[in-house]
mmCIF file of C-alpha atoms in Angstrom:
data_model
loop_
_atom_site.group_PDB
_atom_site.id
_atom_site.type_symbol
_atom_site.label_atom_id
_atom_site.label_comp_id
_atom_site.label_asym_id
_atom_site.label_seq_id
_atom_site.Cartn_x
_atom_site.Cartn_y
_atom_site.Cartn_z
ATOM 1 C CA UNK A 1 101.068 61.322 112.744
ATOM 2 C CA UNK A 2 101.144 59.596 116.052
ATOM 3 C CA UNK A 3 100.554 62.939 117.878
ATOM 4 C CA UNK A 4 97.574 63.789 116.534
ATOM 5 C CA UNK A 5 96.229 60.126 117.235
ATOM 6 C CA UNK A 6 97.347 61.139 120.783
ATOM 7 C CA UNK A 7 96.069 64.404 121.358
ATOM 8 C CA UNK A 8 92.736 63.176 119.623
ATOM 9 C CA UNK A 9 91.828 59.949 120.847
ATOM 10 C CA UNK A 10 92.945 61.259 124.572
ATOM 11 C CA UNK A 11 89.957 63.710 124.459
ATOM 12 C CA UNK A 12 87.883 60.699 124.179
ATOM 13 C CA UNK A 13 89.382 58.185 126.438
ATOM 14 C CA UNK A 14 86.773 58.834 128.946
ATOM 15 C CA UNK A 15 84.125 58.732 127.025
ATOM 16 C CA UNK A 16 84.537 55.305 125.010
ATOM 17 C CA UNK A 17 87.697 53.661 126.959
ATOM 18 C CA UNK A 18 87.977 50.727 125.019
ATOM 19 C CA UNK A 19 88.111 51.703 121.890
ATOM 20 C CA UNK A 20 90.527 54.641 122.138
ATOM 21 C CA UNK A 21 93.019 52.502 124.167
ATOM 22 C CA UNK A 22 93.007 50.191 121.255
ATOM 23 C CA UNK A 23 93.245 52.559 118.391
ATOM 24 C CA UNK A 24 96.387 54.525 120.599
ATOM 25 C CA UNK A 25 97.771 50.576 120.550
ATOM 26 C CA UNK A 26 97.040 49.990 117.023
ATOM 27 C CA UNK A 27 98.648 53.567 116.319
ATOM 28 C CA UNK A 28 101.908 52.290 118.467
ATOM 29 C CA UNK A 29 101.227 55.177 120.691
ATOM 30 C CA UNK A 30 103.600 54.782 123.793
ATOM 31 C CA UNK A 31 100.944 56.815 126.198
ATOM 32 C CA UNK A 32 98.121 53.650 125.494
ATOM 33 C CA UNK A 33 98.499 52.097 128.591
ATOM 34 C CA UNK A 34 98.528 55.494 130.533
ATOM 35 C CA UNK A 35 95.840 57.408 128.864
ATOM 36 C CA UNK A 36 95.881 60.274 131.921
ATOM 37 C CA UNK A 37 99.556 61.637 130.464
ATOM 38 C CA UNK A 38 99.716 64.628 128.741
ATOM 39 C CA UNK A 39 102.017 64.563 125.189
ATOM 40 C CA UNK A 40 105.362 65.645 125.687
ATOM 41 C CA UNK A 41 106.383 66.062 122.437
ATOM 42 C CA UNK A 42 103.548 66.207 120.499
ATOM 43 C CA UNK A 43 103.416 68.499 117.063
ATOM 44 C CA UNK A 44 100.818 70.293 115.787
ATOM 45 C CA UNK A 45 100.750 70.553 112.190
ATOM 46 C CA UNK A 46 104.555 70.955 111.635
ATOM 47 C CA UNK A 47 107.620 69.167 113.057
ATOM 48 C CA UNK A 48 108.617 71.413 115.012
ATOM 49 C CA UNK A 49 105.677 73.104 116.588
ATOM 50 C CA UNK A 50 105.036 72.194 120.129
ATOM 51 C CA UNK A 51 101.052 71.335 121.284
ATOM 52 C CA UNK A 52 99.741 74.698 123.036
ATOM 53 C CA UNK A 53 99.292 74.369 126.680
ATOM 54 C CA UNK A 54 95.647 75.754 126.400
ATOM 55 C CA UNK A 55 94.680 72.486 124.471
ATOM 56 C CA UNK A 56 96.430 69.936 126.697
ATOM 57 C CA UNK A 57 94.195 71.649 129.272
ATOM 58 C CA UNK A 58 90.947 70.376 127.637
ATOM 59 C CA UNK A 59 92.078 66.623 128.165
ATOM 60 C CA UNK A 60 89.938 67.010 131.411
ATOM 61 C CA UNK A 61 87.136 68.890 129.427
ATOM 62 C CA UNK A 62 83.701 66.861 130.864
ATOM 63 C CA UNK A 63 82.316 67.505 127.318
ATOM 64 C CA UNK A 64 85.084 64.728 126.870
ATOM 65 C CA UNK A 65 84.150 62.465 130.041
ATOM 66 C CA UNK A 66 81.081 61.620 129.455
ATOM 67 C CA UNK A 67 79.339 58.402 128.810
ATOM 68 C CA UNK A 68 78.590 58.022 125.377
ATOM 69 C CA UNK A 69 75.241 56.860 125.460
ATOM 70 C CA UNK A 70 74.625 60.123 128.336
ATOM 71 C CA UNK A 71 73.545 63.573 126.934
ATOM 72 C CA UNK A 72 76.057 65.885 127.948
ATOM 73 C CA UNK A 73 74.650 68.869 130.342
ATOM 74 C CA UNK A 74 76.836 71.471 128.256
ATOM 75 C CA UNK A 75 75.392 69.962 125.144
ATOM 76 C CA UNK A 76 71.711 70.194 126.247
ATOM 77 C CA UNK A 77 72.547 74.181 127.050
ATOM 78 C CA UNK A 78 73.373 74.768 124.017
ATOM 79 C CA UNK A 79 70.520 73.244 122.208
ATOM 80 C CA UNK A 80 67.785 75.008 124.480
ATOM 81 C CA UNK A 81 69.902 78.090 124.019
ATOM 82 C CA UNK A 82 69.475 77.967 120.007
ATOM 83 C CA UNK A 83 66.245 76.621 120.639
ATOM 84 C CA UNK A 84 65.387 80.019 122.199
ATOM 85 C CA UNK A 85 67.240 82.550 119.779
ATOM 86 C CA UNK A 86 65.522 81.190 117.045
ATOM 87 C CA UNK A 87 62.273 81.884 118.706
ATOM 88 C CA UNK A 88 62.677 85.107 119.665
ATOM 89 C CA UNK A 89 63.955 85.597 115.693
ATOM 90 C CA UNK A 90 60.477 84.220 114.632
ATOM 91 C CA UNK A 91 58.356 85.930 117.025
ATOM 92 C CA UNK A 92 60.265 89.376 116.699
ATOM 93 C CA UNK A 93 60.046 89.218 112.746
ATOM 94 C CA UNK A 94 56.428 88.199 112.873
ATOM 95 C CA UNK A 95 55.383 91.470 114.744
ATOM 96 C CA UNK A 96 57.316 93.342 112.690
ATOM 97 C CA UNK A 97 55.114 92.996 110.007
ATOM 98 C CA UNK A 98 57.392 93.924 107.349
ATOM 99 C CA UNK A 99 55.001 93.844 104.083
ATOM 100 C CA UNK A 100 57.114 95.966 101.562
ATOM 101 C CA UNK A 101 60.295 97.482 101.454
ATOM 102 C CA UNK A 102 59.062 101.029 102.480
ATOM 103 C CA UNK A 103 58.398 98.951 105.886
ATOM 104 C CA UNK A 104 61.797 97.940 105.927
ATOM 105 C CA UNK A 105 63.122 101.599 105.799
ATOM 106 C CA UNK A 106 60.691 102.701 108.355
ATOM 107 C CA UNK A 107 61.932 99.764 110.839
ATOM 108 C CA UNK A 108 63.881 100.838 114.071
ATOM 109 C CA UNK A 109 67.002 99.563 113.549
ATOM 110 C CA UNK A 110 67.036 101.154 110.016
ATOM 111 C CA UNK A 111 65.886 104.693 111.633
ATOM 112 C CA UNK A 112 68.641 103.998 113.946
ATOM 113 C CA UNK A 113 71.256 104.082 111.513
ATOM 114 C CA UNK A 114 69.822 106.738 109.392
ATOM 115 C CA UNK A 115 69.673 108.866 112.274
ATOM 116 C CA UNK A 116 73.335 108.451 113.251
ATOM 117 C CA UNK A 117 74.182 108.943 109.897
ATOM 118 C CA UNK A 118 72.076 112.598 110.247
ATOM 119 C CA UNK A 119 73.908 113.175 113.739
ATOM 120 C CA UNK A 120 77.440 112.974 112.217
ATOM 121 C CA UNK A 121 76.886 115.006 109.417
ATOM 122 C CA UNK A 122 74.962 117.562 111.944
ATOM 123 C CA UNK A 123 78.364 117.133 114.251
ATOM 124 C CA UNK A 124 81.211 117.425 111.988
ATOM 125 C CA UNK A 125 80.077 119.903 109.162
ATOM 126 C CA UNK A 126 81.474 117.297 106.591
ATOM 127 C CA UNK A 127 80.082 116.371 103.351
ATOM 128 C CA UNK A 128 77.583 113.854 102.887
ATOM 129 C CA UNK A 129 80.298 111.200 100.987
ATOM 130 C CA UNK A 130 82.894 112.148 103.705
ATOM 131 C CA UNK A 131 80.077 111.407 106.082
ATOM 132 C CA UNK A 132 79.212 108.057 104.710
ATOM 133 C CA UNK A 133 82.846 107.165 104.670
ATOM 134 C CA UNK A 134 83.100 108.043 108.231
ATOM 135 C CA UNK A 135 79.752 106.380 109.552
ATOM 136 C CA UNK A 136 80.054 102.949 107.416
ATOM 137 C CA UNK A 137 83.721 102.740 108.602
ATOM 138 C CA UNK A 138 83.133 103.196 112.148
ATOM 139 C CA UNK A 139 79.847 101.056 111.809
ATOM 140 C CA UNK A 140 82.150 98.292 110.496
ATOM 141 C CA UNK A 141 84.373 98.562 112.790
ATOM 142 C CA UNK A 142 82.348 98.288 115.440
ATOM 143 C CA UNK A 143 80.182 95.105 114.256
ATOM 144 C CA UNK A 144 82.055 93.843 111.019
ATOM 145 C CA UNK A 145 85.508 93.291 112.775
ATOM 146 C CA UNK A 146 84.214 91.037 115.608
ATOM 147 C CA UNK A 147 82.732 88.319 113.581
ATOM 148 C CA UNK A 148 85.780 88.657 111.425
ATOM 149 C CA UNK A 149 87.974 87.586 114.436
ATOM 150 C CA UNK A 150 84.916 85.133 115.805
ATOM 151 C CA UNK A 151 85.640 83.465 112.196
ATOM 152 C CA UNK A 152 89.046 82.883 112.680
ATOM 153 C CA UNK A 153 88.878 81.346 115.727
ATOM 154 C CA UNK A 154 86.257 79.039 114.291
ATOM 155 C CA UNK A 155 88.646 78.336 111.016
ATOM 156 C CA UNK A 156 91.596 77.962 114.092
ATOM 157 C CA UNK A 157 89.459 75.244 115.978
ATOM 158 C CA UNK A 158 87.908 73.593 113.085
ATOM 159 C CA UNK A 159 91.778 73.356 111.880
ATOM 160 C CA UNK A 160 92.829 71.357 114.443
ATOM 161 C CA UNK A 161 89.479 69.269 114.460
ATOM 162 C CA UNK A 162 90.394 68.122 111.197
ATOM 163 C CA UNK A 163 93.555 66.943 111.874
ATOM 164 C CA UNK A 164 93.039 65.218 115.205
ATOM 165 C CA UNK A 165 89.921 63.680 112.990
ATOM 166 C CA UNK A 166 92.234 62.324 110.206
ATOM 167 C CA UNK A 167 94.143 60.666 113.021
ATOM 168 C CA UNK A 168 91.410 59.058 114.570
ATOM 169 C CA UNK A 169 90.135 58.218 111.349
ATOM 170 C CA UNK A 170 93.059 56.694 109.656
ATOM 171 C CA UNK A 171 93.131 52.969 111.295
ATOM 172 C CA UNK A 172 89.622 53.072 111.136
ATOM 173 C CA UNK A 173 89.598 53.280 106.987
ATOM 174 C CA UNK A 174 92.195 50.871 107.008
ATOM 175 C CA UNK A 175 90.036 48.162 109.332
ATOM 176 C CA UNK A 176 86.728 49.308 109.327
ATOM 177 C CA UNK A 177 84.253 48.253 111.776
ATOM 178 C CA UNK A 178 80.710 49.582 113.298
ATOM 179 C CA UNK A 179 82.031 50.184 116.427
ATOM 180 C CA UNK A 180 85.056 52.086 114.608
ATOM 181 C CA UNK A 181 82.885 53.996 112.535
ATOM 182 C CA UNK A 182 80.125 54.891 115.507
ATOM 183 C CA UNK A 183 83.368 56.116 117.337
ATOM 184 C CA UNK A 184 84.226 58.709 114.288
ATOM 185 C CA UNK A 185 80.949 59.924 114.333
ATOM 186 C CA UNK A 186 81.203 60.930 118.263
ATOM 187 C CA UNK A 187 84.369 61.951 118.261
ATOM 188 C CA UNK A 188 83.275 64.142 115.313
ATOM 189 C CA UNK A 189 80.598 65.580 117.805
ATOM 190 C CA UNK A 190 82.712 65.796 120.905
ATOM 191 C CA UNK A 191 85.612 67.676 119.487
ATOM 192 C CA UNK A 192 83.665 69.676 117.539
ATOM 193 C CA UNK A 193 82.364 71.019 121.056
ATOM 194 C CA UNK A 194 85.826 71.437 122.735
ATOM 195 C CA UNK A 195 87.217 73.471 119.813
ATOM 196 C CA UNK A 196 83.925 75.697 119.831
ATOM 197 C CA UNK A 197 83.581 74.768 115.752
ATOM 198 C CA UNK A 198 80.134 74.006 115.653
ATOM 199 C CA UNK A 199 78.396 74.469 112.603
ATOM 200 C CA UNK A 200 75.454 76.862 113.748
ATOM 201 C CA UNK A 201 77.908 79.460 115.233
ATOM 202 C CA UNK A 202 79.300 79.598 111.891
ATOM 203 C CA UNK A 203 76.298 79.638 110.098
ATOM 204 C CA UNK A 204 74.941 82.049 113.208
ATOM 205 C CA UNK A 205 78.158 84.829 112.663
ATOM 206 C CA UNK A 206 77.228 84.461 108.821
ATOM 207 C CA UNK A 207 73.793 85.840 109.616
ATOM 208 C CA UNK A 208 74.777 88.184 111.580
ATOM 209 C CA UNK A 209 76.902 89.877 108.581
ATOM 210 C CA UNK A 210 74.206 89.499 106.100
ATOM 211 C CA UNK A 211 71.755 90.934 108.716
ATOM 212 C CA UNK A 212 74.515 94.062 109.604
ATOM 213 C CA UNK A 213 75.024 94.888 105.955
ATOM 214 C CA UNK A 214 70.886 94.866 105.041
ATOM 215 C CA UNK A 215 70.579 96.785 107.968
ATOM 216 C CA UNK A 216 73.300 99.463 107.476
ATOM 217 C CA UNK A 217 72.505 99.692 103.359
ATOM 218 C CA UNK A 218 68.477 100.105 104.144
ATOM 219 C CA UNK A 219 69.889 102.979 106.659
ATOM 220 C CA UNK A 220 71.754 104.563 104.030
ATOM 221 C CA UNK A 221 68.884 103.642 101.352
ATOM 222 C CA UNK A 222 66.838 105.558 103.856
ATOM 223 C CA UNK A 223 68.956 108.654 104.328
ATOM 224 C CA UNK A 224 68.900 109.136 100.500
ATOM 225 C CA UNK A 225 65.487 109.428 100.221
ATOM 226 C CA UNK A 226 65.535 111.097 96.612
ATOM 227 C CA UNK A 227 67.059 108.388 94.438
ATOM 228 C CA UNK A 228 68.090 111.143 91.991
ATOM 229 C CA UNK A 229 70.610 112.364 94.536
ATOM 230 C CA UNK A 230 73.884 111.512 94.047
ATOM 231 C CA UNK A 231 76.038 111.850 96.998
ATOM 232 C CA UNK A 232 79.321 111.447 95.004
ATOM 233 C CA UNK A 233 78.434 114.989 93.206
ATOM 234 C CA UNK A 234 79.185 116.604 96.707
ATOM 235 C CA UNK A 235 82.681 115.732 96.906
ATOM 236 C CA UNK A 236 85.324 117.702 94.030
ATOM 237 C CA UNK A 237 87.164 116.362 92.192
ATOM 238 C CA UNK A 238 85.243 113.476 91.102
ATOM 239 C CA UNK A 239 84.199 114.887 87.586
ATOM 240 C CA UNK A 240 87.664 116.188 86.805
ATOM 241 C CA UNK A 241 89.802 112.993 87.728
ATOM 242 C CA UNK A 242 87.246 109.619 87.290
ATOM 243 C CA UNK A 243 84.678 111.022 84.838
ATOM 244 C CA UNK A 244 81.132 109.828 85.633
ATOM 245 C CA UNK A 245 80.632 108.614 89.732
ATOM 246 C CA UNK A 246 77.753 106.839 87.941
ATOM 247 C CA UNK A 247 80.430 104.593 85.784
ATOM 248 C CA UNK A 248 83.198 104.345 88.191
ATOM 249 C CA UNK A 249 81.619 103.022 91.438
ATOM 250 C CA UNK A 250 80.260 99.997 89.878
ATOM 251 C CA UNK A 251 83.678 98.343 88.268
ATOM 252 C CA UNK A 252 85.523 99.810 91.503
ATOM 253 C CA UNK A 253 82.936 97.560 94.230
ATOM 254 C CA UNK A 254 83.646 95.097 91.046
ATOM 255 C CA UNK A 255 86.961 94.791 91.594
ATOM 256 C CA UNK A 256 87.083 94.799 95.524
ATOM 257 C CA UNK A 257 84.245 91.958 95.781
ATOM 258 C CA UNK A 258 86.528 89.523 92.916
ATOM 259 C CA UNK A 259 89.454 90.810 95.819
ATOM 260 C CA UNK A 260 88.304 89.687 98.326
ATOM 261 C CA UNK A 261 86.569 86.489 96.566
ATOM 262 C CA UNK A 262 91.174 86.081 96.179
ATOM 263 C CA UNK A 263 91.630 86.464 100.030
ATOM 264 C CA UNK A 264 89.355 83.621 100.790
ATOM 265 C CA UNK A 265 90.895 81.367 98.366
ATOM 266 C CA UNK A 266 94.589 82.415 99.213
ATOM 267 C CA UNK A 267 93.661 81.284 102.918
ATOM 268 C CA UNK A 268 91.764 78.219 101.627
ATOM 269 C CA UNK A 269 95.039 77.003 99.516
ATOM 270 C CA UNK A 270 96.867 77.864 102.253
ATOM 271 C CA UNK A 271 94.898 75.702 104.683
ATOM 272 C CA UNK A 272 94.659 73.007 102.354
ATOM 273 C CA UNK A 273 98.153 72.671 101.576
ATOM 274 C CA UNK A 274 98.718 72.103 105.573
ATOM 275 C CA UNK A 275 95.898 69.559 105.499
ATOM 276 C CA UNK A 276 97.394 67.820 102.822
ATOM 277 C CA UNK A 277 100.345 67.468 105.120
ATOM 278 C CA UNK A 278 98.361 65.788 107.824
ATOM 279 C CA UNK A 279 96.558 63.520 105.285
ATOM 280 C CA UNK A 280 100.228 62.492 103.352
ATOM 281 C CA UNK A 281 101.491 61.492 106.864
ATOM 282 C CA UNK A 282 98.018 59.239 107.651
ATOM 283 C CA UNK A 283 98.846 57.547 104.187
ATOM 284 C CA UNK A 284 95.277 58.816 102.882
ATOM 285 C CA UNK A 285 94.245 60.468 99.930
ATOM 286 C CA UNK A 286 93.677 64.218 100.378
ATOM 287 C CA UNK A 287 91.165 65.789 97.971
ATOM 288 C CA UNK A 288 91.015 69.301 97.385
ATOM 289 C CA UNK A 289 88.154 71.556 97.030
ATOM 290 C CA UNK A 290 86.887 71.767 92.811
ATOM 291 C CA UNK A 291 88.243 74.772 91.261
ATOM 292 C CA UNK A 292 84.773 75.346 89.650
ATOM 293 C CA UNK A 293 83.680 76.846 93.031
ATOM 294 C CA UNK A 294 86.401 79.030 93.687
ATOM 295 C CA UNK A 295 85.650 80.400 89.654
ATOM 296 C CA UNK A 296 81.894 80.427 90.815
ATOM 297 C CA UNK A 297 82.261 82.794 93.680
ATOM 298 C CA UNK A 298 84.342 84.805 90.910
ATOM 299 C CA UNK A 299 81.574 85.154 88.742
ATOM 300 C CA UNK A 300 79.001 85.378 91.698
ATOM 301 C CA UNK A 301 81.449 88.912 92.555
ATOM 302 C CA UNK A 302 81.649 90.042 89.287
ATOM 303 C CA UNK A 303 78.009 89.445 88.469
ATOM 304 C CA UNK A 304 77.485 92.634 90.988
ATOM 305 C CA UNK A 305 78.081 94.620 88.828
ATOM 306 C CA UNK A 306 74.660 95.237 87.502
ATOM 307 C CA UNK A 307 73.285 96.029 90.724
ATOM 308 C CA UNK A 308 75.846 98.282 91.444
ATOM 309 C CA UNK A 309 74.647 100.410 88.303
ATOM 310 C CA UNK A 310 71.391 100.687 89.611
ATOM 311 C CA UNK A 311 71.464 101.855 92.989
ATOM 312 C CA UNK A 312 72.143 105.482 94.249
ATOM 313 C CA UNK A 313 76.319 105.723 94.457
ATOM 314 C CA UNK A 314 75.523 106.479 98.552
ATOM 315 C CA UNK A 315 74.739 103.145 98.685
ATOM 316 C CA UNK A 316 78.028 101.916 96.625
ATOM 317 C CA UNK A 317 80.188 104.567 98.437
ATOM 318 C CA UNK A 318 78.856 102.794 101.399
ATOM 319 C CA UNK A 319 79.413 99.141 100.405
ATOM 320 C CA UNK A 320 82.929 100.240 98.812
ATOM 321 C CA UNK A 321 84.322 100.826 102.629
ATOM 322 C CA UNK A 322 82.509 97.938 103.813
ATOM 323 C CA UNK A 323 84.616 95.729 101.232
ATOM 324 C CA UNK A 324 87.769 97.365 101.432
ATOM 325 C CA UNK A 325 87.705 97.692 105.283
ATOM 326 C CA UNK A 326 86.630 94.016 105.027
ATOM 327 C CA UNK A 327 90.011 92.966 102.936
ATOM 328 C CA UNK A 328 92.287 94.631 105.013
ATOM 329 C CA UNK A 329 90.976 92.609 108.252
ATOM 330 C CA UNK A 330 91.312 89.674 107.005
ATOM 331 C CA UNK A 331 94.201 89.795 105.959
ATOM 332 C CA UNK A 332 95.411 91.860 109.260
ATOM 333 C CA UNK A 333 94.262 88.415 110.881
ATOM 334 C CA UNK A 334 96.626 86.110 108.988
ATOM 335 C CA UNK A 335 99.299 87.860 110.989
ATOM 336 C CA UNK A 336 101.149 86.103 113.291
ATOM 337 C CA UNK A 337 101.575 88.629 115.791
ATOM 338 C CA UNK A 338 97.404 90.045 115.362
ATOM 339 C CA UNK A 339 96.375 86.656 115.994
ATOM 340 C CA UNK A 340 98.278 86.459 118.857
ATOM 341 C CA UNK A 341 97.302 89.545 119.998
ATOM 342 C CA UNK A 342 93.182 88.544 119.348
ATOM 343 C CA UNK A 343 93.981 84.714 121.311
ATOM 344 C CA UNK A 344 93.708 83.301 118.224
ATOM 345 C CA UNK A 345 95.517 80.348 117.730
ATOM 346 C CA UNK A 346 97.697 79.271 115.147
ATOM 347 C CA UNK A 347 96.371 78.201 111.383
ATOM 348 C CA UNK A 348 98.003 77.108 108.346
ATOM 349 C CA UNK A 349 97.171 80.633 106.491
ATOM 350 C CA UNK A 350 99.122 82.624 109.128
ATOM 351 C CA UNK A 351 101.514 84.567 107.741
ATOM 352 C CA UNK A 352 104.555 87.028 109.110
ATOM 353 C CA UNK A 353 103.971 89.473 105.716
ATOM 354 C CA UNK A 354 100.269 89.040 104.860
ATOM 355 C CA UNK A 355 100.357 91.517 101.930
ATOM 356 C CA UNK A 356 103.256 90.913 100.810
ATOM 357 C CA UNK A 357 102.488 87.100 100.783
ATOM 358 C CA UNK A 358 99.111 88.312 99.341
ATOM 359 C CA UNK A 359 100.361 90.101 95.808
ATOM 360 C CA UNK A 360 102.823 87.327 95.517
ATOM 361 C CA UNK A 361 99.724 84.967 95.721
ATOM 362 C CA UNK A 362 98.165 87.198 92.854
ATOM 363 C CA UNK A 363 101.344 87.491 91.202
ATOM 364 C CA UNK A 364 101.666 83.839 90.484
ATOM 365 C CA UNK A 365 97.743 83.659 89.545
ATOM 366 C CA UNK A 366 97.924 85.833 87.263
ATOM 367 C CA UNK A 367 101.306 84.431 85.433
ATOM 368 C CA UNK A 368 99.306 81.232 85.347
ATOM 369 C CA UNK A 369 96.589 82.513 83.680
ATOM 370 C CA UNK A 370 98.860 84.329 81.451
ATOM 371 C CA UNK A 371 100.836 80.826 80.466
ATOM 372 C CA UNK A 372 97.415 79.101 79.435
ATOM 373 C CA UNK A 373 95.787 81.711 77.454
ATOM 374 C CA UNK A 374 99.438 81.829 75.520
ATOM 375 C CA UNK A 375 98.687 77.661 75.243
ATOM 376 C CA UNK A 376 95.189 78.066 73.794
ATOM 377 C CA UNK A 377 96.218 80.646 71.105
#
């Protein structure tokens, strides 16, 4: 537990001397008295797993050096940065002047899609589903797969904020003071900034997906002009093998949206079982997140299902690649050797067989489920 005391309180040395000197002492931290050293055999969430280079390398960070009471230059960046996006946001959606929905499908960016959805099907010759399949892939690709990756290397940093946080925090449960507890509150702050875990970029990534998939549905919304046109009907065999398009495609986007509603909470257990780890070794209690909001997300998925049965099936032909290209890359980026390959850093959810780990994850859910509706009857 020591090294992530060390590797925390280090990144604030600088900036509040005193106190993180003391809590390395109180900790029985070896490196207290030089506070310049960098850990030697520090672990990250496991035993055995060695501190990566690329974080002893922010020990020098001047997000970290600063005097507490000075605002950091970085720090006042970033705020006149937001400041500014959100600005532009207001002032671009205010000359929009988007009264009604028709607005919305006469927009540019929604033209824009529609028309690339026109220039592939003028290009390749295909049919208008094979054409959405195409399109909405490659439009996911293109803009769904980086915030996927941006995520994880928020869920990485905020990871290892956590547990450098339960470190720092530990001595100061045990003794509290106001100097102890102003000093959790900044280091809160500061490391927040050196693992790039801020909460707007995550809320900021999040609007970018919502604002991608209104976008890229209003495009295809648009490109179906008739709603009586059913793009499914273009593609054989669809009446000979699944009966009605009009039936299917609603309990099929269904069932991907309560699947990948599973991926998130197979990585959350996962995380939470390593955070549990660094909470048992602090000696403090470790409370999970309440299963009612992993079974309100399910019935948030499901619940779909009734929109699903209203709108054209271009539209759920279209959001049926977006979810099932969506599963696949996130669970491509619990791999060990993706991750790598991205720079993301290690989790607790990363996994050398992510599917494999995945149905077993199911698997077990399922036998659960199975055991308690055999208790009730």
């Amino acid at each position: 537990m020591g090294c992530h005391a060390a590797r925390g309180v280090r990144r604030l040395l600088h900036a509040h001397a005193g106190f993180g000197r003391g809590l390395l002492g109180a900790l029985g931290c070896p490196a207290a008295a030089a506070p310049g050293l960098q850990v030697g055999d520090g672990r990250l969430y496991h035993r055995a797993a060695p501190v990566p280079a690329s974080r002893l390398r922010l020990l020098g960070s001047p997000v970290l050096s600063r005097p507490p009471s000075c605002p950091c230059p970085c720090t006042r960046q970033l705020q006149q940065s937001r400041t500014i996006i959100i600005s532009k946001i207001i002032e671009v959606l205010r000359e929009a002047k988007l009264t009604s929905f028709e607005d919305a499908l006469q927009s540019a960016p929604v033209l824009a899609v529609k028309h690339l959805y026109e220039w592939a099907e003028a290009s390749t010759g295909l049919p208008w589903a094979a054409d959405i399949i195409l399109v909405s892939t490659g439009l996911q690709l293109l803009f769904g797969v980086p915030a996927y990756v941006y995520l994880a290397r928020w869920t990485a940093g905020k990871e290892k904020m956590e547990a450098d946080m339960v470190a720092i925090r530990a001595p100061v449960i045990r003794a509290p003071t106001r100097a102890g507890i102003k000093m959790i509150t900044e280091a809160n702050k500061d490391l927040s900034i050196v693992y790039g875990c801020e909460r707007y970029k995550l809320y900021t990534t999040i609007a970018f997906q919502i604002v991608h998939f209104l976008i890229t549905s209003m495009g295809v919304r648009a490109l179906i002009s008739d709603p009586t046109l059913d793009v499914a009907s273009a593609v054989l065999p669809w009446g000979a093998l699944l009966g009605v398009p009009g039936f299917v495609f609603p309990f099929v986007n269904a069932s991907l949206n309560l699947l990948l509603c599973e991926v998130e909470a197979w990585k959350k257990l996962r995380s939470q079982e390593g955070l549990a780890m660094t909470f048992k070794r602090a000696s403090l209690p470790f409370k999970p997140e309440p299963l009612y909001l992993l079974n309100l997300k399910r019935a948030c998925s499901l619940s779909f299902i009734m929109i699903y049965a209203i709108v054209p099936s271009a539209m759920t032909l279209h959001w049926f690649v977006l979810a099932s290209t969506s599963i696949n890359v996130q669970l491509l980026l619990t791999h060990k050797t993706t991750r790598r390959a991205l720079g993301i850093s290690s989790s607790h959810y990363e996994t050398d067989k992510p599917y494999k780990d995945f149905l077993y994850y199911l698997r077990n859910e399922l036998s659960v489920r199975h055991r308690k509706v055999i208790k009730m009857n």
